[in-house]
PDB file of C-alpha atoms in Angstrom:
ATOM      1  CA  MET A  25     -27.712  -7.647  -0.127  1.00 49.00           C
ATOM      2  CA  ALA A  26     -24.049  -6.626  -0.210  1.00 67.00           C
ATOM      3  CA  LYS A  27     -23.562  -2.885  -0.667  1.00 75.00           C
ATOM      4  CA  GLU A  28     -21.794  -3.305  -4.010  1.00 76.00           C
ATOM      5  CA  ALA A  29     -24.764  -5.262  -5.373  1.00 75.00           C
ATOM      6  CA  SER A  30     -26.986  -2.210  -4.993  1.00 88.00           C
ATOM      7  CA  PHE A  31     -24.793  -0.390  -7.517  1.00 95.00           C
ATOM      8  CA  PHE A  32     -23.172  -3.065  -9.690  1.00 96.00           C
ATOM      9  CA  SER A  33     -24.153  -6.177 -11.576  1.00 95.00           C
ATOM     10  CA  GLU A  34     -21.102  -8.391 -12.158  1.00 94.00           C
ATOM     11  CA  VAL A  35     -21.237 -10.326 -15.429  1.00 92.00           C
ATOM     12  CA  VAL A  36     -19.345 -13.515 -16.259  1.00 91.00           C
ATOM     13  CA  GLY A  37     -19.244 -15.737 -19.324  1.00 84.00           C
ATOM     14  CA  LEU A  38     -18.763 -13.012 -21.912  1.00 84.00           C
ATOM     15  CA  GLN A  39     -16.740 -13.798 -25.032  1.00 80.00           C
ATOM     16  CA  GLN A  40     -14.267 -11.095 -23.999  1.00 83.00           C
ATOM     17  CA  GLN A  41     -13.330 -12.855 -20.746  1.00 91.00           C
ATOM     18  CA  LYS A  42     -10.933 -15.603 -19.712  1.00 91.00           C
ATOM     19  CA  THR A  43     -10.551 -17.534 -16.485  1.00 86.00           C
ATOM     20  CA  ASP A  44      -7.217 -17.976 -14.695  1.00 81.00           C
ATOM     21  CA  ASP A  45      -7.225 -20.244 -11.623  1.00 82.00           C
ATOM     22  CA  GLY A  46     -10.951 -19.647 -11.242  1.00 86.00           C
ATOM     23  CA  VAL A  47     -10.618 -15.849 -11.475  1.00 90.00           C
ATOM     24  CA  VAL A  48     -12.447 -14.086 -14.303  1.00 95.00           C
ATOM     25  CA  PHE A  49     -10.323 -11.712 -16.403  1.00 97.00           C
ATOM     26  CA  PRO A  50     -11.331  -8.994 -16.826  1.00 98.00           C
ATOM     27  CA  ALA A  51     -14.055  -8.471 -14.258  1.00 97.00           C
ATOM     28  CA  VAL A  52     -17.035  -6.809 -16.000  1.00 97.00           C
ATOM     29  CA  LEU A  53     -19.435  -4.547 -14.122  1.00 97.00           C
ATOM     30  CA  PHE A  54     -22.730  -3.166 -15.385  1.00 97.00           C
ATOM     31  CA  PRO A  55     -25.108  -0.857 -13.481  1.00 97.00           C
ATOM     32  CA  ASN A  56     -27.560  -2.760 -11.299  1.00 95.00           C
ATOM     33  CA  PRO A  57     -30.684  -2.971 -13.513  1.00 93.00           C
ATOM     34  CA  ASN A  58     -32.900  -3.103 -10.417  1.00 90.00           C
ATOM     35  CA  ALA A  59     -31.546   0.057  -8.814  1.00 89.00           C
ATOM     36  CA  SER A  60     -34.216   2.538  -7.734  1.00 83.00           C
ATOM     37  CA  LYS A  61     -32.526   5.334  -9.704  1.00 89.00           C
ATOM     38  CA  PRO A  62     -29.857   5.505 -12.454  1.00 90.00           C
ATOM     39  CA  VAL A  63     -26.464   4.459 -11.112  1.00 95.00           C
ATOM     40  CA  GLN A  64     -23.783   7.152 -11.350  1.00 97.00           C
ATOM     41  CA  LEU A  65     -20.361   5.557 -11.656  1.00 98.00           C
ATOM     42  CA  THR A  66     -18.695   8.224  -9.503  1.00 98.00           C
ATOM     43  CA  ASP A  67     -21.108   7.505  -6.636  1.00 96.00           C
ATOM     44  CA  ALA A  68     -20.782   3.763  -7.081  1.00 97.00           C
ATOM     45  CA  ILE A  69     -16.978   3.920  -6.933  1.00 98.00           C
ATOM     46  CA  LYS A  70     -16.916   6.139  -3.842  1.00 97.00           C
ATOM     47  CA  ALA A  71     -19.385   3.878  -2.031  1.00 96.00           C
ATOM     48  CA  ASN A  72     -17.530   0.667  -2.909  1.00 96.00           C
ATOM     49  CA  LYS A  73     -13.849   1.609  -3.019  1.00 96.00           C
ATOM     50  CA  PRO A  74     -12.521  -1.237  -0.781  1.00 96.00           C
ATOM     51  CA  TRP A  75     -14.544  -3.828  -2.708  1.00 97.00           C
ATOM     52  CA  LEU A  76     -13.362  -2.471  -6.084  1.00 97.00           C
ATOM     53  CA  ASP A  77      -9.744  -2.439  -4.890  1.00 97.00           C
ATOM     54  CA  SER A  78     -10.147  -6.064  -3.857  1.00 96.00           C
ATOM     55  CA  LEU A  79     -11.728  -6.949  -7.217  1.00 97.00           C
ATOM     56  CA  LEU A  80      -8.901  -5.226  -9.110  1.00 98.00           C
ATOM     57  CA  HIS A  81      -6.331  -7.068  -7.006  1.00 97.00           C
ATOM     58  CA  ARG A  82      -8.063 -10.368  -7.708  1.00 95.00           C
ATOM     59  CA  SER A  83      -8.718  -9.924 -11.434  1.00 97.00           C
ATOM     60  CA  GLY A  84      -6.120  -7.393 -12.595  1.00 97.00           C
ATOM     61  CA  ALA A  85      -8.634  -5.533 -14.774  1.00 98.00           C
ATOM     62  CA  ILE A  86     -12.173  -4.165 -14.434  1.00 98.00           C
ATOM     63  CA  LEU A  87     -14.358  -3.159 -17.383  1.00 98.00           C
ATOM     64  CA  PHE A  88     -17.223  -0.796 -16.485  1.00 98.00           C
ATOM     65  CA  ARG A  89     -19.905  -0.892 -19.183  1.00 97.00           C
ATOM     66  CA  GLY A  90     -23.302   0.741 -19.548  1.00 97.00           C
ATOM     67  CA  PHE A  91     -22.769   3.659 -17.164  1.00 98.00           C
ATOM     68  CA  PRO A  92     -23.676   7.256 -18.117  1.00 97.00           C
ATOM     69  CA  VAL A  93     -20.119   8.382 -18.901  1.00 98.00           C
ATOM     70  CA  SER A  94     -19.903  10.171 -22.247  1.00 97.00           C
ATOM     71  CA  THR A  95     -17.342  12.995 -22.196  1.00 98.00           C
ATOM     72  CA  ALA A  96     -13.722  13.596 -21.209  1.00 98.00           C
ATOM     73  CA  SER A  97     -15.000  15.650 -18.279  1.00 98.00           C
ATOM     74  CA  ASP A  98     -17.198  12.744 -17.133  1.00 98.00           C
ATOM     75  CA  PHE A  99     -14.186  10.450 -17.392  1.00 98.00           C
ATOM     76  CA  ASN A 100     -12.065  12.871 -15.373  1.00 98.00           C
ATOM     77  CA  ASP A 101     -14.738  12.871 -12.645  1.00 98.00           C
ATOM     78  CA  VAL A 102     -14.645   9.069 -12.529  1.00 98.00           C
ATOM     79  CA  VAL A 103     -10.845   9.048 -12.225  1.00 98.00           C
ATOM     80  CA  ASN A 104     -11.012  11.577  -9.381  1.00 98.00           C
ATOM     81  CA  SER A 105     -13.719   9.552  -7.620  1.00 98.00           C
ATOM     82  CA  SER A 106     -11.312   6.594  -7.425  1.00 98.00           C
ATOM     83  CA  GLY A 107      -9.122   8.435  -4.927  1.00 98.00           C
ATOM     84  CA  TYR A 108      -5.986   7.277  -6.763  1.00 98.00           C
ATOM     85  CA  GLU A 109      -3.234   9.894  -6.894  1.00 98.00           C
ATOM     86  CA  ASP A 110      -2.425  11.418 -10.277  1.00 97.00           C
ATOM     87  CA  PHE A 111       0.672  10.183 -12.108  1.00 95.00           C
ATOM     88  CA  PRO A 112       1.911  13.062 -14.280  1.00 87.00           C
ATOM     89  CA  TYR A 113       2.739  12.305 -17.910  1.00 76.00           C
ATOM     90  CA  GLY A 114       6.139  13.896 -18.364  1.00 65.00           C
ATOM     91  CA  ALA A 115       9.766  13.766 -19.434  1.00 59.00           C
ATOM     92  CA  GLY A 116      11.315  10.687 -20.995  1.00 61.00           C
ATOM     93  CA  VAL A 117       8.067   9.260 -22.362  1.00 69.00           C
ATOM     94  CA  LEU A 118       8.171   8.897 -26.146  1.00 70.00           C
ATOM     95  CA  ALA A 119       4.548   8.085 -26.957  1.00 75.00           C
ATOM     96  CA  THR A 120       2.576  11.047 -28.280  1.00 79.00           C
ATOM     97  CA  ARG A 121      -0.413  12.102 -26.213  1.00 87.00           C
ATOM     98  CA  THR A 122      -2.446  15.292 -26.001  1.00 91.00           C
ATOM     99  CA  LYS A 123      -3.762  16.604 -22.712  1.00 93.00           C
ATOM    100  CA  VAL A 124      -7.549  16.872 -22.958  1.00 97.00           C
ATOM    101  CA  CYS A 125      -8.433  18.133 -19.485  1.00 96.00           C
ATOM    102  CA  ASP A 126      -7.027  17.939 -15.954  1.00 95.00           C
ATOM    103  CA  ARG A 127      -5.986  14.248 -15.572  1.00 97.00           C
ATOM    104  CA  VAL A 128      -7.144  13.090 -19.013  1.00 98.00           C
ATOM    105  CA  TYR A 129      -4.960  12.519 -22.097  1.00 96.00           C
ATOM    106  CA  THR A 130      -5.507  10.946 -25.469  1.00 96.00           C
ATOM    107  CA  ALA A 131      -4.338   7.358 -25.647  1.00 94.00           C
ATOM    108  CA  ASN A 132      -1.165   6.773 -27.677  1.00 89.00           C
ATOM    109  CA  GLU A 133      -1.534   8.762 -30.907  1.00 87.00           C
ATOM    110  CA  ALA A 134       0.560   6.385 -33.003  1.00 87.00           C
ATOM    111  CA  PRO A 135      -0.832   6.055 -36.560  1.00 91.00           C
ATOM    112  CA  PRO A 136      -4.101   4.135 -36.078  1.00 94.00           C
ATOM    113  CA  ASP A 137      -3.313   1.546 -38.752  1.00 92.00           C
ATOM    114  CA  GLN A 138      -0.254   0.374 -36.789  1.00 92.00           C
ATOM    115  CA  MET A 139      -0.056  -2.195 -34.026  1.00 93.00           C
ATOM    116  CA  ILE A 140       1.181  -1.119 -30.596  1.00 94.00           C
ATOM    117  CA  GLY A 141       2.729  -4.199 -28.989  1.00 95.00           C
ATOM    118  CA  PHE A 142       2.214  -5.519 -25.474  1.00 97.00           C
ATOM    119  CA  HIS A 143       3.800  -3.579 -22.633  1.00 96.00           C
ATOM    120  CA  HIS A 144       3.475  -2.406 -19.069  1.00 97.00           C
ATOM    121  CA  GLU A 145       3.140   1.385 -19.125  1.00 95.00           C
ATOM    122  CA  SER A 146       6.541   3.090 -18.624  1.00 91.00           C
ATOM    123  CA  SER A 147       8.220  -0.127 -17.440  1.00 91.00           C
ATOM    124  CA  HIS A 148      11.480   1.088 -19.029  1.00 86.00           C
ATOM    125  CA  VAL A 149      11.910   3.995 -16.592  1.00 82.00           C
ATOM    126  CA  SER A 150      12.373   4.064 -12.826  1.00 81.00           C
ATOM    127  CA  GLU A 151       8.935   5.497 -12.019  1.00 87.00           C
ATOM    128  CA  PHE A 152       5.781   4.084 -13.575  1.00 93.00           C
ATOM    129  CA  PRO A 153       2.053   4.269 -12.847  1.00 96.00           C
ATOM    130  CA  SER A 154       0.496   1.501 -10.795  1.00 97.00           C
ATOM    131  CA  LYS A 155      -2.956   1.870 -12.359  1.00 98.00           C
ATOM    132  CA  LEU A 156      -4.303   2.921 -15.756  1.00 98.00           C
ATOM    133  CA  PHE A 157      -7.745   4.107 -16.789  1.00 98.00           C
ATOM    134  CA  PHE A 158      -8.927   3.966 -20.400  1.00 98.00           C
ATOM    135  CA  PHE A 159     -12.206   5.426 -21.680  1.00 98.00           C
ATOM    136  CA  CYS A 160     -13.975   4.966 -25.009  1.00 98.00           C
ATOM    137  CA  GLU A 161     -15.284   8.358 -26.134  1.00 98.00           C
ATOM    138  CA  ILE A 162     -15.873   7.241 -29.740  1.00 98.00           C
ATOM    139  CA  GLU A 163     -16.102   3.510 -30.390  1.00 97.00           C
ATOM    140  CA  PRO A 164     -14.061   2.058 -33.270  1.00 98.00           C
ATOM    141  CA  GLY A 165     -15.648   1.440 -36.636  1.00 97.00           C
ATOM    142  CA  ARG A 166     -13.772  -1.852 -36.934  1.00 97.00           C
ATOM    143  CA  GLY A 167     -10.584  -3.139 -35.339  1.00 98.00           C
ATOM    144  CA  GLY A 168      -8.643  -1.033 -32.857  1.00 98.00           C
ATOM    145  CA  GLU A 169      -9.204  -3.458 -29.981  1.00 98.00           C
ATOM    146  CA  THR A 170      -7.263  -2.955 -26.756  1.00 98.00           C
ATOM    147  CA  CYS A 171      -5.775  -6.320 -25.809  1.00 98.00           C
ATOM    148  CA  ILE A 172      -4.866  -7.251 -22.250  1.00 98.00           C
ATOM    149  CA  VAL A 173      -3.071 -10.233 -20.769  1.00 98.00           C
ATOM    150  CA  LEU A 174      -1.997 -11.295 -17.285  1.00 97.00           C
ATOM    151  CA  SER A 175       1.744 -10.783 -17.037  1.00 98.00           C
ATOM    152  CA  HIS A 176       2.455 -13.685 -14.674  1.00 97.00           C
ATOM    153  CA  VAL A 177       0.819 -16.092 -17.132  1.00 97.00           C
ATOM    154  CA  ILE A 178       3.273 -15.024 -19.846  1.00 98.00           C
ATOM    155  CA  TYR A 179       6.233 -15.346 -17.500  1.00 98.00           C
ATOM    156  CA  GLU A 180       5.225 -18.842 -16.402  1.00 98.00           C
ATOM    157  CA  LYS A 181       4.509 -20.087 -19.934  1.00 98.00           C
ATOM    158  CA  MET A 182       7.730 -18.636 -21.350  1.00 98.00           C
ATOM    159  CA  LYS A 183       9.744 -20.117 -18.492  1.00 98.00           C
ATOM    160  CA  GLU A 184       8.210 -23.497 -19.262  1.00 98.00           C
ATOM    161  CA  LYS A 185       8.749 -23.270 -23.038  1.00 98.00           C
ATOM    162  CA  HIS A 186      12.076 -21.393 -23.152  1.00 98.00           C
ATOM    163  CA  PRO A 187      13.759 -21.823 -19.754  1.00 98.00           C
ATOM    164  CA  GLU A 188      17.241 -21.000 -21.062  1.00 98.00           C
ATOM    165  CA  PHE A 189      16.031 -17.784 -22.691  1.00 98.00           C
ATOM    166  CA  VAL A 190      14.260 -16.693 -19.512  1.00 98.00           C
ATOM    167  CA  GLU A 191      17.345 -17.535 -17.468  1.00 98.00           C
ATOM    168  CA  GLN A 192      19.506 -15.382 -19.766  1.00 98.00           C
ATOM    169  CA  MET A 193      17.020 -12.527 -19.512  1.00 98.00           C
ATOM    170  CA  GLU A 194      17.112 -12.810 -15.736  1.00 98.00           C
ATOM    171  CA  GLU A 195      20.916 -12.887 -15.570  1.00 98.00           C
ATOM    172  CA  LYS A 196      21.739 -10.272 -18.202  1.00 98.00           C
ATOM    173  CA  GLY A 197      18.730  -7.980 -18.335  1.00 98.00           C
ATOM    174  CA  LEU A 198      17.778  -6.130 -21.512  1.00 97.00           C
ATOM    175  CA  ILE A 199      19.116  -3.057 -23.294  1.00 97.00           C
ATOM    176  CA  TYR A 200      16.709  -0.955 -25.381  1.00 96.00           C
ATOM    177  CA  SER A 201      17.785   1.591 -27.972  1.00 96.00           C
ATOM    178  CA  ARG A 202      15.899   3.912 -30.280  1.00 95.00           C
ATOM    179  CA  VAL A 203      16.800   6.794 -32.573  1.00 96.00           C
ATOM    180  CA  ILE A 204      14.454   9.780 -32.431  1.00 95.00           C
ATOM    181  CA  GLY A 205      14.445  12.983 -34.446  1.00 95.00           C
ATOM    182  CA  LYS A 206      14.443  16.488 -33.074  1.00 95.00           C
ATOM    183  CA  GLU A 207      10.836  17.204 -34.010  1.00 94.00           C
ATOM    184  CA  PHE A 208       7.541  15.330 -33.943  1.00 90.00           C
ATOM    185  CA  ASP A 209       7.120  12.630 -36.618  1.00 91.00           C
ATOM    186  CA  PRO A 210       3.425  11.890 -37.268  1.00 87.00           C
ATOM    187  CA  SER A 211       4.292   8.808 -39.335  1.00 87.00           C
ATOM    188  CA  SER A 212       6.109   7.128 -36.429  1.00 87.00           C
ATOM    189  CA  PRO A 213       4.406   4.881 -33.861  1.00 85.00           C
ATOM    190  CA  VAL A 214       6.481   6.713 -31.241  1.00 83.00           C
ATOM    191  CA  GLY A 215       6.068  10.194 -32.671  1.00 80.00           C
ATOM    192  CA  ARG A 216       7.701  12.440 -30.105  1.00 87.00           C
ATOM    193  CA  GLY A 217      11.051  13.997 -30.953  1.00 93.00           C
ATOM    194  CA  TRP A 218      13.708  14.545 -28.320  1.00 95.00           C
ATOM    195  CA  LYS A 219      12.653  18.187 -27.812  1.00 94.00           C
ATOM    196  CA  ALA A 220       9.196  17.090 -26.657  1.00 90.00           C
ATOM    197  CA  ALA A 221      10.413  13.963 -24.872  1.00 90.00           C
ATOM    198  CA  PHE A 222      12.851  15.901 -22.701  1.00 93.00           C
ATOM    199  CA  MET A 223      11.011  19.245 -22.782  1.00 92.00           C
ATOM    200  CA  THR A 224      13.948  21.280 -24.065  1.00 95.00           C
ATOM    201  CA  ASP A 225      15.709  22.256 -27.288  1.00 95.00           C
ATOM    202  CA  ASP A 226      19.105  22.274 -25.551  1.00 97.00           C
ATOM    203  CA  LYS A 227      21.051  19.061 -26.144  1.00 97.00           C
ATOM    204  CA  SER A 228      23.015  19.321 -22.881  1.00 97.00           C
ATOM    205  CA  VAL A 229      19.812  19.792 -20.870  1.00 96.00           C
ATOM    206  CA  ALA A 230      18.255  16.832 -22.710  1.00 96.00           C
ATOM    207  CA  GLU A 231      21.272  14.698 -21.775  1.00 96.00           C
ATOM    208  CA  GLU A 232      20.973  15.706 -18.106  1.00 96.00           C
ATOM    209  CA  ARG A 233      17.264  14.886 -18.022  1.00 93.00           C
ATOM    210  CA  ALA A 234      17.854  11.570 -19.770  1.00 93.00           C
ATOM    211  CA  THR A 235      20.500  10.653 -17.176  1.00 93.00           C
ATOM    212  CA  LYS A 236      18.101  11.437 -14.314  1.00 89.00           C
ATOM    213  CA  LEU A 237      15.614   9.039 -15.905  1.00 86.00           C
ATOM    214  CA  GLY A 238      18.206   6.263 -16.193  1.00 88.00           C
ATOM    215  CA  MET A 239      18.746   6.777 -19.915  1.00 93.00           C
ATOM    216  CA  LYS A 240      21.799   7.539 -22.026  1.00 96.00           C
ATOM    217  CA  LEU A 241      21.418   9.993 -24.897  1.00 97.00           C
ATOM    218  CA  GLU A 242      23.902   9.927 -27.790  1.00 97.00           C
ATOM    219  CA  TRP A 243      23.860  12.274 -30.784  1.00 98.00           C
ATOM    220  CA  ILE A 244      23.819  11.451 -34.478  1.00 96.00           C
ATOM    221  CA  GLY A 245      23.716  14.951 -35.923  1.00 96.00           C
ATOM    222  CA  ASP A 246      20.394  16.428 -34.812  1.00 95.00           C
ATOM    223  CA  GLU A 247      18.983  12.989 -34.031  1.00 97.00           C
ATOM    224  CA  GLY A 248      19.202  11.424 -30.604  1.00 97.00           C
ATOM    225  CA  LYS A 249      19.857   7.786 -29.816  1.00 97.00           C
ATOM    226  CA  ILE A 250      18.267   6.782 -26.534  1.00 96.00           C
ATOM    227  CA  ILE A 251      19.842   3.813 -24.754  1.00 97.00           C
ATOM    228  CA  ILE A 252      18.127   2.302 -21.727  1.00 95.00           C
ATOM    229  CA  GLY A 253      19.546  -0.426 -19.555  1.00 96.00           C
ATOM    230  CA  PRO A 254      20.565  -3.021 -18.867  1.00 96.00           C
ATOM    231  CA  ASN A 255      17.137  -3.157 -17.205  1.00 96.00           C
ATOM    232  CA  SER A 256      15.711  -6.068 -15.280  1.00 96.00           C
ATOM    233  CA  SER A 257      13.443  -8.226 -17.411  1.00 97.00           C
ATOM    234  CA  PHE A 258      10.992  -9.320 -14.728  1.00 98.00           C
ATOM    235  CA  ARG A 259       9.372  -7.928 -11.612  1.00 97.00           C
ATOM    236  CA  TYR A 260       8.104  -9.775  -8.576  1.00 97.00           C
ATOM    237  CA  ASN A 261       4.560  -8.678  -7.797  1.00 95.00           C
ATOM    238  CA  GLU A 262       4.494  -8.836  -4.013  1.00 93.00           C
ATOM    239  CA  ALA A 263       0.751  -8.287  -3.772  1.00 91.00           C
ATOM    240  CA  ARG A 264       0.106 -11.369  -5.902  1.00 91.00           C
ATOM    241  CA  GLN A 265       3.305 -13.232  -4.998  1.00 95.00           C
ATOM    242  CA  LYS A 266       4.004 -13.919  -8.671  1.00 96.00           C
ATOM    243  CA  MET A 267       6.818 -13.054 -11.057  1.00 98.00           C
ATOM    244  CA  THR A 268       5.703 -10.879 -13.979  1.00 98.00           C
ATOM    245  CA  TRP A 269       6.948 -10.265 -17.532  1.00 98.00           C
ATOM    246  CA  PHE A 270       7.702  -6.619 -16.722  1.00 98.00           C
ATOM    247  CA  ASN A 271       9.621  -5.419 -19.777  1.00 96.00           C
ATOM    248  CA  ARG A 272       9.216  -3.803 -23.222  1.00 95.00           C
ATOM    249  CA  LEU A 273      10.557  -6.675 -25.295  1.00 97.00           C
ATOM    250  CA  ALA A 274       7.328  -7.303 -27.219  1.00 96.00           C
ATOM    251  CA  VAL A 275       6.546  -3.684 -28.046  1.00 94.00           C
ATOM    252  CA  SER A 276      10.179  -2.890 -28.939  1.00 93.00           C
ATOM    253  CA  TYR A 277      10.785  -6.008 -31.040  1.00 89.00           C
ATOM    254  CA  GLY A 278       7.316  -6.521 -32.423  1.00 72.00           C
ATOM    255  CA  GLY A 279       6.387  -3.200 -33.849  1.00 67.00           C
ATOM    256  CA  LEU A 280       7.602   0.506 -33.497  1.00 78.00           C
ATOM    257  CA  LYS A 281       9.364   0.587 -36.881  1.00 84.00           C
ATOM    258  CA  ASP A 282       9.841   3.967 -38.550  1.00 90.00           C
ATOM    259  CA  LYS A 283      12.285   5.655 -40.937  1.00 91.00           C
ATOM    260  CA  LEU A 284      14.958   5.903 -38.213  1.00 93.00           C
ATOM    261  CA  ASN A 285      14.385   2.429 -36.730  1.00 93.00           C
ATOM    262  CA  ASP A 286      13.878  -0.390 -39.230  1.00 89.00           C
ATOM    263  CA  ASP A 287      15.660  -3.336 -37.578  1.00 91.00           C
ATOM    264  CA  PRO A 288      13.811  -4.699 -34.512  1.00 88.00           C
ATOM    265  CA  THR A 289      16.734  -7.006 -33.650  1.00 90.00           C
ATOM    266  CA  LYS A 290      18.735  -3.888 -32.745  1.00 92.00           C
ATOM    267  CA  ALA A 291      15.927  -2.291 -30.739  1.00 95.00           C
ATOM    268  CA  VAL A 292      16.342  -4.694 -27.831  1.00 96.00           C
ATOM    269  CA  VAL A 293      19.286  -6.966 -26.977  1.00 97.00           C
ATOM    270  CA  PHE A 294      20.607  -8.816 -23.940  1.00 98.00           C
ATOM    271  CA  GLY A 295      22.409  -6.730 -21.343  1.00 98.00           C
ATOM    272  CA  ASP A 296      25.768  -7.901 -22.697  1.00 98.00           C
ATOM    273  CA  GLY A 297      24.891  -6.700 -26.203  1.00 97.00           C
ATOM    274  CA  GLU A 298      24.203 -10.171 -27.623  1.00 97.00           C
ATOM    275  CA  PRO A 299      21.118 -10.496 -29.889  1.00 97.00           C
ATOM    276  CA  LEU A 300      17.986 -12.238 -28.675  1.00 97.00           C
ATOM    277  CA  PRO A 301      17.111 -15.649 -30.162  1.00 97.00           C
ATOM    278  CA  PRO A 302      14.449 -14.988 -32.837  1.00 96.00           C
ATOM    279  CA  ASP A 303      12.597 -18.274 -32.236  1.00 97.00           C
ATOM    280  CA  ALA A 304      12.004 -17.466 -28.558  1.00 98.00           C
ATOM    281  CA  VAL A 305      10.915 -13.904 -29.313  1.00 97.00           C
ATOM    282  CA  ASN A 306       8.536 -15.059 -32.045  1.00 96.00           C
ATOM    283  CA  ASP A 307       7.053 -17.622 -29.648  1.00 98.00           C
ATOM    284  CA  LEU A 308       6.563 -14.820 -27.128  1.00 98.00           C
ATOM    285  CA  LEU A 309       4.680 -12.677 -29.649  1.00 97.00           C
ATOM    286  CA  LYS A 310       2.444 -15.620 -30.607  1.00 97.00           C
ATOM    287  CA  MET A 311       1.844 -16.489 -26.962  1.00 98.00           C
ATOM    288  CA  LEU A 312       0.785 -12.944 -26.102  1.00 98.00           C
ATOM    289  CA  ASP A 313      -1.714 -12.987 -28.954  1.00 97.00           C
ATOM    290  CA  GLU A 314      -3.078 -16.408 -27.952  1.00 97.00           C
ATOM    291  CA  GLU A 315      -3.383 -15.654 -24.229  1.00 97.00           C
ATOM    292  CA  CYS A 316      -4.809 -12.142 -24.440  1.00 97.00           C
ATOM    293  CA  VAL A 317      -8.359 -10.885 -24.221  1.00 97.00           C
ATOM    294  CA  ALA A 318      -9.194  -8.515 -27.094  1.00 97.00           C
ATOM    295  CA  LEU A 319     -11.641  -5.897 -25.838  1.00 97.00           C
ATOM    296  CA  GLU A 320     -14.010  -4.574 -28.480  1.00 97.00           C
ATOM    297  CA  TRP A 321     -14.824  -1.089 -27.268  1.00 97.00           C
ATOM    298  CA  CYS A 322     -18.356   0.247 -26.839  1.00 97.00           C
ATOM    299  CA  LYS A 323     -18.964   3.972 -26.390  1.00 98.00           C
ATOM    300  CA  GLY A 324     -18.824   4.856 -22.708  1.00 98.00           C
ATOM    301  CA  ASP A 325     -16.722   1.839 -21.695  1.00 98.00           C
ATOM    302  CA  LEU A 326     -14.201   2.470 -18.964  1.00 98.00           C
ATOM    303  CA  LEU A 327     -11.326   0.064 -18.309  1.00 98.00           C
ATOM    304  CA  LEU A 328      -9.245   0.044 -15.122  1.00 98.00           C
ATOM    305  CA  LEU A 329      -5.964  -1.888 -15.269  1.00 98.00           C
ATOM    306  CA  ASP A 330      -3.424  -2.873 -12.639  1.00 98.00           C
ATOM    307  CA  ASN A 331      -0.276  -1.832 -14.511  1.00 98.00           C
ATOM    308  CA  LEU A 332       1.872  -4.047 -12.285  1.00 97.00           C
ATOM    309  CA  ALA A 333      -0.074  -7.169 -13.262  1.00 98.00           C
ATOM    310  CA  VAL A 334      -1.396  -6.645 -16.801  1.00 98.00           C
ATOM    311  CA  LEU A 335       0.239  -6.023 -20.185  1.00 98.00           C
ATOM    312  CA  HIS A 336      -1.778  -4.126 -22.788  1.00 98.00           C
ATOM    313  CA  SER A 337      -1.578  -3.487 -26.528  1.00 97.00           C
ATOM    314  CA  ARG A 338      -3.558  -1.932 -29.375  1.00 97.00           C
ATOM    315  CA  ARG A 339      -4.557  -3.692 -32.572  1.00 97.00           C
ATOM    316  CA  PRO A 340      -4.623  -1.760 -35.868  1.00 96.00           C
ATOM    317  CA  LEU A 341      -7.765   0.233 -36.617  1.00 97.00           C
ATOM    318  CA  LEU A 342      -9.393  -1.177 -39.754  1.00 97.00           C
ATOM    319  CA  ALA A 343     -12.216   1.348 -40.082  1.00 97.00           C
ATOM    320  CA  PRO A 344     -12.372   4.717 -38.300  1.00 96.00           C
ATOM    321  CA  PRO A 345     -13.345   6.521 -36.185  1.00 97.00           C
ATOM    322  CA  ARG A 346     -11.851   5.678 -32.761  1.00 97.00           C
ATOM    323  CA  ARG A 347     -11.078   7.877 -29.768  1.00 98.00           C
ATOM    324  CA  ILE A 348      -9.794   6.369 -26.550  1.00 98.00           C
ATOM    325  CA  LEU A 349      -8.728   8.554 -23.625  1.00 98.00           C
ATOM    326  CA  ALA A 350      -6.363   7.622 -20.817  1.00 98.00           C
ATOM    327  CA  SER A 351      -5.396   8.583 -17.281  1.00 98.00           C
ATOM    328  CA  PHE A 352      -2.515   7.384 -15.121  1.00 97.00           C
ATOM    329  CA  CYS A 353      -2.379   6.858 -11.364  1.00 98.00           C
ATOM    330  CA  LYS A 354       0.475   6.429  -8.886  1.00 95.00           C
TER     331      LYS A 354
END
């Protein structure tokens, strides 16, 4: 028996799985039901790290289900057992999160009834995590699924359906812009004001920190307009030897409206300032929804994503409660 089989039982054929070139996405691991004693996920990860790294490389996502993980502290122990280095959640990130303990944060605290579109975490800035952990502390009443999709699949399908659009994206890149207030706005899917985003109440310091992160910060009274780019639209994943849809087009265009940002066509444009063709963008949003796997959370679930290979999103919560925690790794 292979060592991993003494800890894990790999499951295929679930409704929440797809197959790409014979590879199951996501991989789903349960505790081995025939183990002589209850399987602790921390021990199982430490004992099978090379095999799990290989599985993550192959699939892009691993869902651990049925393990005795119930608290934020338990989740933190699992993250530490992975051996992955911590990626600090810091300046320039607009999503609102609360630190729970050590390496654990709340997932994006955007109003739960709003959609968070598909994205690679922090793909708009120069440094981004390579791996993401998510943990279900309280399972949703209804809705609130986390959706995941293989990024190279989207790139290939969009290149086939809209080759001219993809070519323009490749040549020109994308520019993102967003107006944010000074203070926190709980009604916004972004939430953080510029004071929290840049960890200062001094406009000149905020500008300096924005510049270091590759952003431009302009002022409209007490409000700040963040401009990012032109950024590259795609990223070649050397480990998989595939081009990926490594941008924030879907999340910027397809959702994130608030009282300061009500026109998605202005939120992201080509690098030369020209607007994006609506038909191609709408096809992209439909394609993401069609190609994704929508994970219905169960309490204690733990999801590990390769952030360089997988886009993720959040569907609106239809019936509370829901509490998902997150951790980021270099």
